[in-house]
mmCIF file of N, CA and C and ligand atoms in Angstrom:
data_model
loop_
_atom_site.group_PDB
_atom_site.id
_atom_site.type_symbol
_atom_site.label_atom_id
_atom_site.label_comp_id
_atom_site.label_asym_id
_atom_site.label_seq_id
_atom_site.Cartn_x
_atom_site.Cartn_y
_atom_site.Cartn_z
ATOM 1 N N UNK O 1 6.550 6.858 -40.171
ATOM 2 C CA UNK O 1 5.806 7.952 -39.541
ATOM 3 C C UNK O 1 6.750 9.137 -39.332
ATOM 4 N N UNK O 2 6.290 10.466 -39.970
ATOM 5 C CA UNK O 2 7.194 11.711 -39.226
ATOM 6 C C UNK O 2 6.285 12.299 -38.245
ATOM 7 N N UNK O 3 6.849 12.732 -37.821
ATOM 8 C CA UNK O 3 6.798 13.874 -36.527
ATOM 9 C C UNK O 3 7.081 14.799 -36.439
ATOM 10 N N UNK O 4 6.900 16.098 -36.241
ATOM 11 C CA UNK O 4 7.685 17.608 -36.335
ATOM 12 C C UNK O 4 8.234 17.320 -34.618
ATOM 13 N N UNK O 5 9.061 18.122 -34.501
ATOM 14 C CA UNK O 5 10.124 18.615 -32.954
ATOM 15 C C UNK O 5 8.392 18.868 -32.252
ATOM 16 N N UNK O 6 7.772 19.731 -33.122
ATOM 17 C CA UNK O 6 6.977 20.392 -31.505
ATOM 18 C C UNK O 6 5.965 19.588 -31.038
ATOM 19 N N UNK O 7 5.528 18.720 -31.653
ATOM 20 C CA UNK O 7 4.751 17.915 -31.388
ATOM 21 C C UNK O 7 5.752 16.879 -30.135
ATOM 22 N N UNK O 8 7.131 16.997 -30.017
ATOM 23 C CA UNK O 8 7.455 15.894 -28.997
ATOM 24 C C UNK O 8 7.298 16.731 -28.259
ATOM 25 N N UNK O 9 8.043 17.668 -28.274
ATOM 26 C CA UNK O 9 8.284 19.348 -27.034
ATOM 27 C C UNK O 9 6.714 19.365 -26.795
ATOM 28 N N UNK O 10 5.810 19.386 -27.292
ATOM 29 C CA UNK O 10 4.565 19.754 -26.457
ATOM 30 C C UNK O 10 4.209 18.491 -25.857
ATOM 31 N N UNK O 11 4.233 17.360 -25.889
ATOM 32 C CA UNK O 11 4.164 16.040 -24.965
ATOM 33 C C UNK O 11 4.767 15.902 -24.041
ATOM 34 N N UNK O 12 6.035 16.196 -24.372
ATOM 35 C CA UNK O 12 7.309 16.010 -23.036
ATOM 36 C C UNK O 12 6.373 17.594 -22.201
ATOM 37 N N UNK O 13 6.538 18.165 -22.374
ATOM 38 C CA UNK O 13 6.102 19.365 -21.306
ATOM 39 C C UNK O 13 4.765 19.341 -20.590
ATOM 40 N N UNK O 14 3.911 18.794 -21.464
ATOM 41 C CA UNK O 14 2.535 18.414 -21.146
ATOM 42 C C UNK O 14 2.808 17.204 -19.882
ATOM 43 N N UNK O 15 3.536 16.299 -20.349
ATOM 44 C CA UNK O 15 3.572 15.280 -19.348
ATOM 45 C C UNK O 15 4.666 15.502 -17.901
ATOM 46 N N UNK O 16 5.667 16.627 -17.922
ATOM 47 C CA UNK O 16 6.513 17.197 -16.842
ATOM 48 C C UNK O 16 5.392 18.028 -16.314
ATOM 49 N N UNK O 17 4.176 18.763 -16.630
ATOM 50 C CA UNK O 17 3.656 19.786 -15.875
ATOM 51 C C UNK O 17 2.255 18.884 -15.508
ATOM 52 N N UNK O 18 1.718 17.775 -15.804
ATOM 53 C CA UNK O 18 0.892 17.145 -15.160
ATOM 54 C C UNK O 18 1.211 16.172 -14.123
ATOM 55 N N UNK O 19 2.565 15.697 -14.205
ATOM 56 C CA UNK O 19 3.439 15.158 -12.933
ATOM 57 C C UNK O 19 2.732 15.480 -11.545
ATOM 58 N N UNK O 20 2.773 14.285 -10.853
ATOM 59 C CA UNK O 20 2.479 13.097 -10.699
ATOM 60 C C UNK O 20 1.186 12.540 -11.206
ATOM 61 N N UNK O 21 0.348 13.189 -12.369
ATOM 62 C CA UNK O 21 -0.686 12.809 -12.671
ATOM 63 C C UNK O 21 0.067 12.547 -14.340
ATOM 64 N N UNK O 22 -0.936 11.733 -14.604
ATOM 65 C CA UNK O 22 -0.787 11.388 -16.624
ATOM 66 C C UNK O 22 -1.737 12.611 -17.310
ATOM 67 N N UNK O 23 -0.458 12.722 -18.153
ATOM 68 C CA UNK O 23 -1.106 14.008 -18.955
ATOM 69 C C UNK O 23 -1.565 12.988 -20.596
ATOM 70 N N UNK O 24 -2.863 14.273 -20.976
ATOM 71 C CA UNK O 24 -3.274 13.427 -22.415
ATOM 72 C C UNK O 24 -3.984 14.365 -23.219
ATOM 73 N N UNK O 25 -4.106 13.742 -24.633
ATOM 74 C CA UNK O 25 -3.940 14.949 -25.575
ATOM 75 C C UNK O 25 -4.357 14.038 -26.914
ATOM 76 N N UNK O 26 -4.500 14.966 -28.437
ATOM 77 C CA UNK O 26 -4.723 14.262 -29.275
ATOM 78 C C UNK O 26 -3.136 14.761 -30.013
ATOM 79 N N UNK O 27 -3.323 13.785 -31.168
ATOM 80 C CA UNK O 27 -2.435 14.201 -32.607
ATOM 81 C C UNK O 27 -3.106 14.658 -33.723
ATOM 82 N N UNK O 28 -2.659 15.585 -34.257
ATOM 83 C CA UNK O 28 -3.118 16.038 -35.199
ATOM 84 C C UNK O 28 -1.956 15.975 -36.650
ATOM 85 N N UNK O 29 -2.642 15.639 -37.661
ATOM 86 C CA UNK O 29 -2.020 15.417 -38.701
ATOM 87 C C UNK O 29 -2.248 15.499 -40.134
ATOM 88 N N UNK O 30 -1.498 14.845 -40.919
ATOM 89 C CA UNK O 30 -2.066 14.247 -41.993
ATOM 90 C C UNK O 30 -1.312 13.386 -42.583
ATOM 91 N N UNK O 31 -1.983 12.080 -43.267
ATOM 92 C CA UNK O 31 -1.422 10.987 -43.740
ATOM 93 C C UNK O 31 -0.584 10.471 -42.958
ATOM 94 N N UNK O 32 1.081 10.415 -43.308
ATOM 95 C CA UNK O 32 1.873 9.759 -42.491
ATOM 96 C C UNK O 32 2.615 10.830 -41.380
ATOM 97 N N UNK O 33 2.374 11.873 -41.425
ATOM 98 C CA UNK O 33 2.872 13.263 -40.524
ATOM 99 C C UNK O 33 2.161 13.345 -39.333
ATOM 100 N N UNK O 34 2.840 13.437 -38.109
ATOM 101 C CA UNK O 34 1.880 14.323 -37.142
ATOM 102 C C UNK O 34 2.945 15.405 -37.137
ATOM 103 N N UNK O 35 1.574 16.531 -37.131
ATOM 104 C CA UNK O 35 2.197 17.854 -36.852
ATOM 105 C C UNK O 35 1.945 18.440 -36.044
ATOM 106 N N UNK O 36 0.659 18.582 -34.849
ATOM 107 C CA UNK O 36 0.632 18.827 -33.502
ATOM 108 C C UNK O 36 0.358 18.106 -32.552
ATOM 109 N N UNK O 37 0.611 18.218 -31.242
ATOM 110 C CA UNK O 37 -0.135 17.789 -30.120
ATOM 111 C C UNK O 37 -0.685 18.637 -29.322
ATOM 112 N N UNK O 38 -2.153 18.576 -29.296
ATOM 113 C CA UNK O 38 -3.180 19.373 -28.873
ATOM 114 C C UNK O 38 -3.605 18.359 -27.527
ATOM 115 N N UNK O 39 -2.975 19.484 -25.886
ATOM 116 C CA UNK O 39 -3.275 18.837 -25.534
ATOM 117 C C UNK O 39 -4.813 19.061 -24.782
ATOM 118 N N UNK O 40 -5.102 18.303 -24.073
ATOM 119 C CA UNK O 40 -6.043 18.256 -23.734
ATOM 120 C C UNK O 40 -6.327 17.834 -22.081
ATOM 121 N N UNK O 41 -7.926 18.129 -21.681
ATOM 122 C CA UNK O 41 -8.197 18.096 -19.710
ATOM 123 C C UNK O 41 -7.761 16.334 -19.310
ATOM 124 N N UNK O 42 -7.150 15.716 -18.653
ATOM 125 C CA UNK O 42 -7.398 14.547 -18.497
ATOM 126 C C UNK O 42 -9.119 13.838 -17.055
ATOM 127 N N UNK O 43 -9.844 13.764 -17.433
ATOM 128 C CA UNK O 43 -10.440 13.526 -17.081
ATOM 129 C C UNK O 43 -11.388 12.411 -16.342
ATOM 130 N N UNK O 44 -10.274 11.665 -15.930
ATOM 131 C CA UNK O 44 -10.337 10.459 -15.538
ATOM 132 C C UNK O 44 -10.700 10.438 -13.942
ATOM 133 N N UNK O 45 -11.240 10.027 -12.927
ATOM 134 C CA UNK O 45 -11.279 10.110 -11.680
ATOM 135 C C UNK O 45 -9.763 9.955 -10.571
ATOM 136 N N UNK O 46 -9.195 8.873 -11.700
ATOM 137 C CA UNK O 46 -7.675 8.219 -10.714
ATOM 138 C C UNK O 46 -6.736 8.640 -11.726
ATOM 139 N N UNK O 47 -6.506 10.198 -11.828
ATOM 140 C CA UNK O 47 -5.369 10.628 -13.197
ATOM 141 C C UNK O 47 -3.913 10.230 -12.619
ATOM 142 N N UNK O 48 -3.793 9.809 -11.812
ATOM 143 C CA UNK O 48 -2.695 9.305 -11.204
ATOM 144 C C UNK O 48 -2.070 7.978 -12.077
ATOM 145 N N UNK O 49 -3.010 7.313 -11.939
ATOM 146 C CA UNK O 49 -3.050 5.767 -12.807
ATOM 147 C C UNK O 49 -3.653 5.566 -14.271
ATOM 148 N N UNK O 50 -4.893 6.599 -14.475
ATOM 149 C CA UNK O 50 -5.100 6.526 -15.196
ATOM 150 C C UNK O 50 -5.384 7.495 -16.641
ATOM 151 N N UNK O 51 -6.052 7.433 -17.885
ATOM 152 C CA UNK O 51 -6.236 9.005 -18.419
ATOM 153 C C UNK O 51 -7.382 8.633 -19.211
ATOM 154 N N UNK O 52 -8.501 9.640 -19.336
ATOM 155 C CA UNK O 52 -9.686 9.592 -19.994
ATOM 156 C C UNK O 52 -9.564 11.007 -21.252
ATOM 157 N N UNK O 53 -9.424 11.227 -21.951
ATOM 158 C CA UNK O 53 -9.097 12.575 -22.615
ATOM 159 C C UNK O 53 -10.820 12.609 -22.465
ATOM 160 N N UNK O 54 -10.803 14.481 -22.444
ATOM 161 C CA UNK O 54 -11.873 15.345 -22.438
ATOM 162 C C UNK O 54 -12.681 15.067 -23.754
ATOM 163 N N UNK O 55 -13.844 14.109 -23.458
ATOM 164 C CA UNK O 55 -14.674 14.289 -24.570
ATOM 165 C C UNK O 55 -14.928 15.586 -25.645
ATOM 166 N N UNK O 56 -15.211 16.450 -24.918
ATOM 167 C CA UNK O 56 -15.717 18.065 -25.709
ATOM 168 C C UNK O 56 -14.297 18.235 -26.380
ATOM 169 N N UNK O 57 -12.550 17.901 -25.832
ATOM 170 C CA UNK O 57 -11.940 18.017 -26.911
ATOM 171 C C UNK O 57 -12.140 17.333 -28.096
ATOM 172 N N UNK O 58 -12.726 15.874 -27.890
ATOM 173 C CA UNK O 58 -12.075 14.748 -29.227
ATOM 174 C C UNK O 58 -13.506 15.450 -29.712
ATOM 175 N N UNK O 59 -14.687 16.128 -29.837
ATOM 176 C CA UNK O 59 -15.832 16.239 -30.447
ATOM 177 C C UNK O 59 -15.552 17.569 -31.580
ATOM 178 N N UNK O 60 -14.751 18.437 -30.554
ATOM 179 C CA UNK O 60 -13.916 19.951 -31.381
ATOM 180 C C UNK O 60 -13.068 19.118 -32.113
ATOM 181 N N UNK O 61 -12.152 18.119 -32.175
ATOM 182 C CA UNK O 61 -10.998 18.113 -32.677
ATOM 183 C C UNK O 61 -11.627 17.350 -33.972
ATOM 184 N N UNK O 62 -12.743 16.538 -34.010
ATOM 185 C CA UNK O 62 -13.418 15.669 -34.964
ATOM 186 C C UNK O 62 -13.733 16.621 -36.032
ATOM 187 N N UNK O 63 -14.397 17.932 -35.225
ATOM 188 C CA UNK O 63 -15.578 18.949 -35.671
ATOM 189 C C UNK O 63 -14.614 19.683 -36.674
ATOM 190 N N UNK O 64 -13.600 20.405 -36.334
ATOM 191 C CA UNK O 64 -12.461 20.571 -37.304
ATOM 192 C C UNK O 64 -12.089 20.328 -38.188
ATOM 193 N N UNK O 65 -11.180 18.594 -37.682
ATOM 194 C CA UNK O 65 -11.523 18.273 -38.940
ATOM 195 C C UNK O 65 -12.114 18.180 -40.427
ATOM 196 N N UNK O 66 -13.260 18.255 -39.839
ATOM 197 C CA UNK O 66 -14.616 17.896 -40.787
ATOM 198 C C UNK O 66 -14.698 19.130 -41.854
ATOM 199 N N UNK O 67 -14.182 19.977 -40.965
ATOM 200 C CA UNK O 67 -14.408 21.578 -41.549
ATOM 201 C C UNK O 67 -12.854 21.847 -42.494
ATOM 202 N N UNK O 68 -11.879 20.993 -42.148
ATOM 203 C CA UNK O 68 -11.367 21.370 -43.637
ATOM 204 C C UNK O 68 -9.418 21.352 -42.408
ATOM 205 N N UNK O 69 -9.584 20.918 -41.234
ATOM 206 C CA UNK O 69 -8.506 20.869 -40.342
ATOM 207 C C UNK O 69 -7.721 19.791 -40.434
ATOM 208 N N UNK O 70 -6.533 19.712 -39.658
ATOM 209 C CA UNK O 70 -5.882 18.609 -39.562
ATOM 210 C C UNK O 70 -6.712 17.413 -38.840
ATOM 211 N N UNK O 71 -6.383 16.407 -39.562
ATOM 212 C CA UNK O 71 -6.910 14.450 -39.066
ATOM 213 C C UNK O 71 -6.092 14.611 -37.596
ATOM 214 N N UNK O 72 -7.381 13.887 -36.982
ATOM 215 C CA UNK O 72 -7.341 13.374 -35.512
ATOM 216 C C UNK O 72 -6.361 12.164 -35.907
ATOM 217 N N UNK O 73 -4.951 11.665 -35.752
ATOM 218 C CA UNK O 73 -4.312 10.774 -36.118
ATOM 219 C C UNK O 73 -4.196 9.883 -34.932
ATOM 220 N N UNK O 74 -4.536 10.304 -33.926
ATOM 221 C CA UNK O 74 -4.144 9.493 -32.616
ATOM 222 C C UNK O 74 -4.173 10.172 -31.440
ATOM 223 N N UNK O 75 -3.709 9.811 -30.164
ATOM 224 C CA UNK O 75 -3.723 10.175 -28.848
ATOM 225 C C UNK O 75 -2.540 9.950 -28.325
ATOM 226 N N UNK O 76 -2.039 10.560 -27.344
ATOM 227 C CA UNK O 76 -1.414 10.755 -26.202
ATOM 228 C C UNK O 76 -1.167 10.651 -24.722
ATOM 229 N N UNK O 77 -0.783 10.021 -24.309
ATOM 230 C CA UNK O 77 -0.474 10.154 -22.594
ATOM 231 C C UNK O 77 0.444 9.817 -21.918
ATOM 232 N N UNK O 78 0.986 10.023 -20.640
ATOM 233 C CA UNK O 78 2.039 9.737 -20.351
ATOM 234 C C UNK O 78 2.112 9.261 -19.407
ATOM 235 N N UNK O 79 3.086 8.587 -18.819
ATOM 236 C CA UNK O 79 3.194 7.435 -17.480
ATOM 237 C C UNK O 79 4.174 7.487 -16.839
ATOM 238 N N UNK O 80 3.514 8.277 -15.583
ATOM 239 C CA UNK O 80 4.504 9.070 -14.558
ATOM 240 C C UNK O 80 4.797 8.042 -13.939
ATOM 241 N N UNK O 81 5.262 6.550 -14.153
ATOM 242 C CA UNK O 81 6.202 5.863 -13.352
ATOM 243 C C UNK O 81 6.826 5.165 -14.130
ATOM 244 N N UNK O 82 7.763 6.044 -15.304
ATOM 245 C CA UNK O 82 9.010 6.097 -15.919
ATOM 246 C C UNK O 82 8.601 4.791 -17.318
ATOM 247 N N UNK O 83 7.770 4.002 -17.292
ATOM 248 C CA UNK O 83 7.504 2.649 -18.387
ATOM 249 C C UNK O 83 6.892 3.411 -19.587
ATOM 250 N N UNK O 84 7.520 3.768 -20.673
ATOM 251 C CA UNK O 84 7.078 4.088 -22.020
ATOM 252 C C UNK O 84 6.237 3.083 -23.047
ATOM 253 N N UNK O 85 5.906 1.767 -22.202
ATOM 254 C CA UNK O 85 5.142 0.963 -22.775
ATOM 255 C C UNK O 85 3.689 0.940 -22.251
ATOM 256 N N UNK O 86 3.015 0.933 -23.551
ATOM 257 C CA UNK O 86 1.556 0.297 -23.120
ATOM 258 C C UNK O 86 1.185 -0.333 -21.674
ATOM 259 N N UNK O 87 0.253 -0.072 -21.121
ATOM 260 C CA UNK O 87 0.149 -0.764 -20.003
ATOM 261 C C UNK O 87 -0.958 -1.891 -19.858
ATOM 262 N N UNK O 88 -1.122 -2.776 -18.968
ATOM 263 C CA UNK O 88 -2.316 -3.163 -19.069
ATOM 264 C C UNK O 88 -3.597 -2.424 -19.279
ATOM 265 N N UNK O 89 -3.451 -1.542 -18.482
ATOM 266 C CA UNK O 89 -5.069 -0.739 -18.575
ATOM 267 C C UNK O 89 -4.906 0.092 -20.467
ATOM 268 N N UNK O 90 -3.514 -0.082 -20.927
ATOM 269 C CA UNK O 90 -3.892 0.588 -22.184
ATOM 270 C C UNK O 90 -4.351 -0.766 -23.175
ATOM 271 N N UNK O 91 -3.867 -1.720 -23.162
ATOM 272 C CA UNK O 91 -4.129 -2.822 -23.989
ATOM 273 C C UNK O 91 -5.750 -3.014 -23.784
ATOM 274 N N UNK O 92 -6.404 -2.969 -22.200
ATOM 275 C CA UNK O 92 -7.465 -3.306 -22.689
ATOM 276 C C UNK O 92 -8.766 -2.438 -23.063
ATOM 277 N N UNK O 93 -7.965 -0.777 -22.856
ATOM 278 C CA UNK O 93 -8.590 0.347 -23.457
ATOM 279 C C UNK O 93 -8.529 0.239 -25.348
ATOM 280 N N UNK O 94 -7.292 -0.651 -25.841
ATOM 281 C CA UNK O 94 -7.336 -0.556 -27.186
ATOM 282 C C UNK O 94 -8.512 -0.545 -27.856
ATOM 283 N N UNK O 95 -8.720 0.051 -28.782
ATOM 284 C CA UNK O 95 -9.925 -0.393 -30.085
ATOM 285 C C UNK O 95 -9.593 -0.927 -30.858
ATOM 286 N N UNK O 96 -8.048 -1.144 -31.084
ATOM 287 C CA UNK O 96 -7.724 -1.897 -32.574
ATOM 288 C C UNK O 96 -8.197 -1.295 -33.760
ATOM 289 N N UNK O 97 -8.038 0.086 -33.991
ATOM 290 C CA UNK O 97 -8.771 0.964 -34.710
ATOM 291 C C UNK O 97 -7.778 1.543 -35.562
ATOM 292 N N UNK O 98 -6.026 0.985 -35.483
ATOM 293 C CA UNK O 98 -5.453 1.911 -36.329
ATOM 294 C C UNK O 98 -5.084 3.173 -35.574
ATOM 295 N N UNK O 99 -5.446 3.862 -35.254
ATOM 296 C CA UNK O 99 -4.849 4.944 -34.347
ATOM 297 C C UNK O 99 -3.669 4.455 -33.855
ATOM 298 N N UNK O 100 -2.711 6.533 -33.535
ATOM 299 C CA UNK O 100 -1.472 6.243 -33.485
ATOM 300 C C UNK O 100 -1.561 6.185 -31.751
ATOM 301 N N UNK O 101 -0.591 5.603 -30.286
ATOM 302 C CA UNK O 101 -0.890 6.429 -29.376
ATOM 303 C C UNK O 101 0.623 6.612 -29.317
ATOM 304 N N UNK O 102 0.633 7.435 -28.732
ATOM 305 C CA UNK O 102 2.175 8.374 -28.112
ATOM 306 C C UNK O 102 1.943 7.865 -26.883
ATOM 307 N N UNK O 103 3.420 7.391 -26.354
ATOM 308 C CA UNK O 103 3.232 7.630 -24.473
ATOM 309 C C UNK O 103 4.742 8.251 -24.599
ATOM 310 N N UNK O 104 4.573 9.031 -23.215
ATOM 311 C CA UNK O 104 5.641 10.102 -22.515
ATOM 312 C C UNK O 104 5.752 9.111 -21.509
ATOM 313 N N UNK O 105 7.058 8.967 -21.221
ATOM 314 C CA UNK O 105 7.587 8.380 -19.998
ATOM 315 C C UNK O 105 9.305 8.695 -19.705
ATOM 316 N N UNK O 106 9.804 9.584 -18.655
ATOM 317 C CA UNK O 106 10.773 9.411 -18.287
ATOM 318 C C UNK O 106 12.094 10.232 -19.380
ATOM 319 N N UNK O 107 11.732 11.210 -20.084
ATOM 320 C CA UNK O 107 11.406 11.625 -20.879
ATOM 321 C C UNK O 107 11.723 11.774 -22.422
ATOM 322 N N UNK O 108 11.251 10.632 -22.451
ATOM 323 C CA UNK O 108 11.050 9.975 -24.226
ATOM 324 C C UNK O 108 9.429 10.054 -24.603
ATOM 325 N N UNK O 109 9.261 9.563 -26.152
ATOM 326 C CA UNK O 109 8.471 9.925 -26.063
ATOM 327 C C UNK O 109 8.346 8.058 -27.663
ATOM 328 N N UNK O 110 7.433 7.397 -27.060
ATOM 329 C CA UNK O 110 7.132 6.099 -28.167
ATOM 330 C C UNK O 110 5.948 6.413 -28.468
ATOM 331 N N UNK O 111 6.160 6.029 -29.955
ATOM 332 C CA UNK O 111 5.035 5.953 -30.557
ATOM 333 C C UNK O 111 4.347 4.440 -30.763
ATOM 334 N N UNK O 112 3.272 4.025 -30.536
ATOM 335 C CA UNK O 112 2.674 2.478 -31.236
ATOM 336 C C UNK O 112 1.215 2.829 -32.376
ATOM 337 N N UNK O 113 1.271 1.883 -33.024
ATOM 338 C CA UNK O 113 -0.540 1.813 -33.502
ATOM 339 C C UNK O 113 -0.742 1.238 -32.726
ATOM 340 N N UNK O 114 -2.159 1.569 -32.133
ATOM 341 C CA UNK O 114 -2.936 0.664 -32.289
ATOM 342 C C UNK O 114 -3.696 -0.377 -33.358
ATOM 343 N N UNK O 115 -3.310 -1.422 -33.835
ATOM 344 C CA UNK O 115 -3.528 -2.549 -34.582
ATOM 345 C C UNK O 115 -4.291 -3.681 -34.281
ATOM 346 N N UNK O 116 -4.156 -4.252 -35.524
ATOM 347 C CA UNK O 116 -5.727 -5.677 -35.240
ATOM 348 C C UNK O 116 -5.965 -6.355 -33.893
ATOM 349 N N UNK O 117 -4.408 -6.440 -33.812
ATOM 350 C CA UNK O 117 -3.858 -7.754 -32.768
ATOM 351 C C UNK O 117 -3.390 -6.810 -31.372
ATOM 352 N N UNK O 118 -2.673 -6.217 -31.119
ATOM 353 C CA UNK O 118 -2.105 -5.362 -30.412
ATOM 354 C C UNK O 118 -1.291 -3.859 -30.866
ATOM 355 N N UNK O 119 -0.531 -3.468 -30.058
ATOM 356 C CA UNK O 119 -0.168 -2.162 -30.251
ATOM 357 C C UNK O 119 1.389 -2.732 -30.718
ATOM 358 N N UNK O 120 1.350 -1.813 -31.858
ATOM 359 C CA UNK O 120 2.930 -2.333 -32.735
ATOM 360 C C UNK O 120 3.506 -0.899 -32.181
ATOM 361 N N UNK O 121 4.643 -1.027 -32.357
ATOM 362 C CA UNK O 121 6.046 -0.105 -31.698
ATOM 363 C C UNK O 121 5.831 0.405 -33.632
ATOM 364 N N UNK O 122 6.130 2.076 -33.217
ATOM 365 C CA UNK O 122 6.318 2.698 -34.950
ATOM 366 C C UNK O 122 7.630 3.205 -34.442
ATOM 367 N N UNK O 123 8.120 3.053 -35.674
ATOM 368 C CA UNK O 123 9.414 3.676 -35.991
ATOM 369 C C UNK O 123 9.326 5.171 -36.308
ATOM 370 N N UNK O 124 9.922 6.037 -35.882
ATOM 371 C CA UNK O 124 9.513 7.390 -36.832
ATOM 372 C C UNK O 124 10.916 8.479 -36.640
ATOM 373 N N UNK O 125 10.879 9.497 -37.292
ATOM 374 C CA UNK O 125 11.385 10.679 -37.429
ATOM 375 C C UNK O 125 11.012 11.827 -37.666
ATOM 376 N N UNK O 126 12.217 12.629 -36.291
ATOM 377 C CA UNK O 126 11.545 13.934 -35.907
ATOM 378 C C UNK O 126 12.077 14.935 -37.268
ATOM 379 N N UNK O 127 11.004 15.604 -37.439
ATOM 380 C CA UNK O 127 11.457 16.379 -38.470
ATOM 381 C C UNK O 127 10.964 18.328 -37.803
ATOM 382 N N UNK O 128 11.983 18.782 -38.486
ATOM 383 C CA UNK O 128 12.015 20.393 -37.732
ATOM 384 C C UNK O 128 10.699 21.213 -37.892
ATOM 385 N N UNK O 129 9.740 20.698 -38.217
ATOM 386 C CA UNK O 129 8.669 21.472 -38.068
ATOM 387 C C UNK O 129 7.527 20.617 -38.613
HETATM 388 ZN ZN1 ZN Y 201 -0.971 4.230 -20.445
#
């Protein structure tokens, strides 16, 4: 998997300026590249603990797509009590759908799929744009 720089720089900042709440967002890409992070409202009732991304974004970000934009490659969020791993509440939010998710924690930034079985750890590199 690559990654451009701004796509971490806009996660890491997204997730320092929603502090003490979880910030969340999509990826945008193509094939094996993400090249932005678009973020997005978190909309969850307990954004403290938890993150719901803004429907009306993932419906624009689909709608785009469709129209000739970068692939919705995955999601984003971050976990303002420093654990860059999946959490329970993310394992049993999974779909097992292939999607990439990013979590921000502490300030790194992991990538996993989501996969058949669980969320696999991706390897990747940042590339300058
Ligand atoms: Zn989480």
């Amino acid at each position: 998997m690559k990654i451009s720089k701004r796509t971490i720089d806009t996660i890491l900042a997204c997730a320092t300026s929603a502090h003490p709440h979880e910030c969340c967002g999509l990826l945008l890409g193509e094939g094996g590249r993400i090249t932005q992070a678009l973020p997005a409202a978190n909309v969850h009732p307990e954004p403290a603990r938890h993150f719901e991304i803004d429907p009306r974004a993932l419906i624009d970000a689909h709608k785009a797509a469709r129209a000739g934009g970068p692939q919705v490659i995955g999601y984003y969020h971050s976990h303002p009590n420093g654990d860059p791993r999946p959490s329970a509440t993310d394992r049993a939010a999974a779909a097992h759908d292939g999607m990439v998710w990013a979590i921000a924690a502490a300030g790194e930034v992991r990538f996993f799929r989501d996969g058949e079985e669980r969320f696999e750890a991706l390897s990747y590199i940042v590339q300058p744009r």
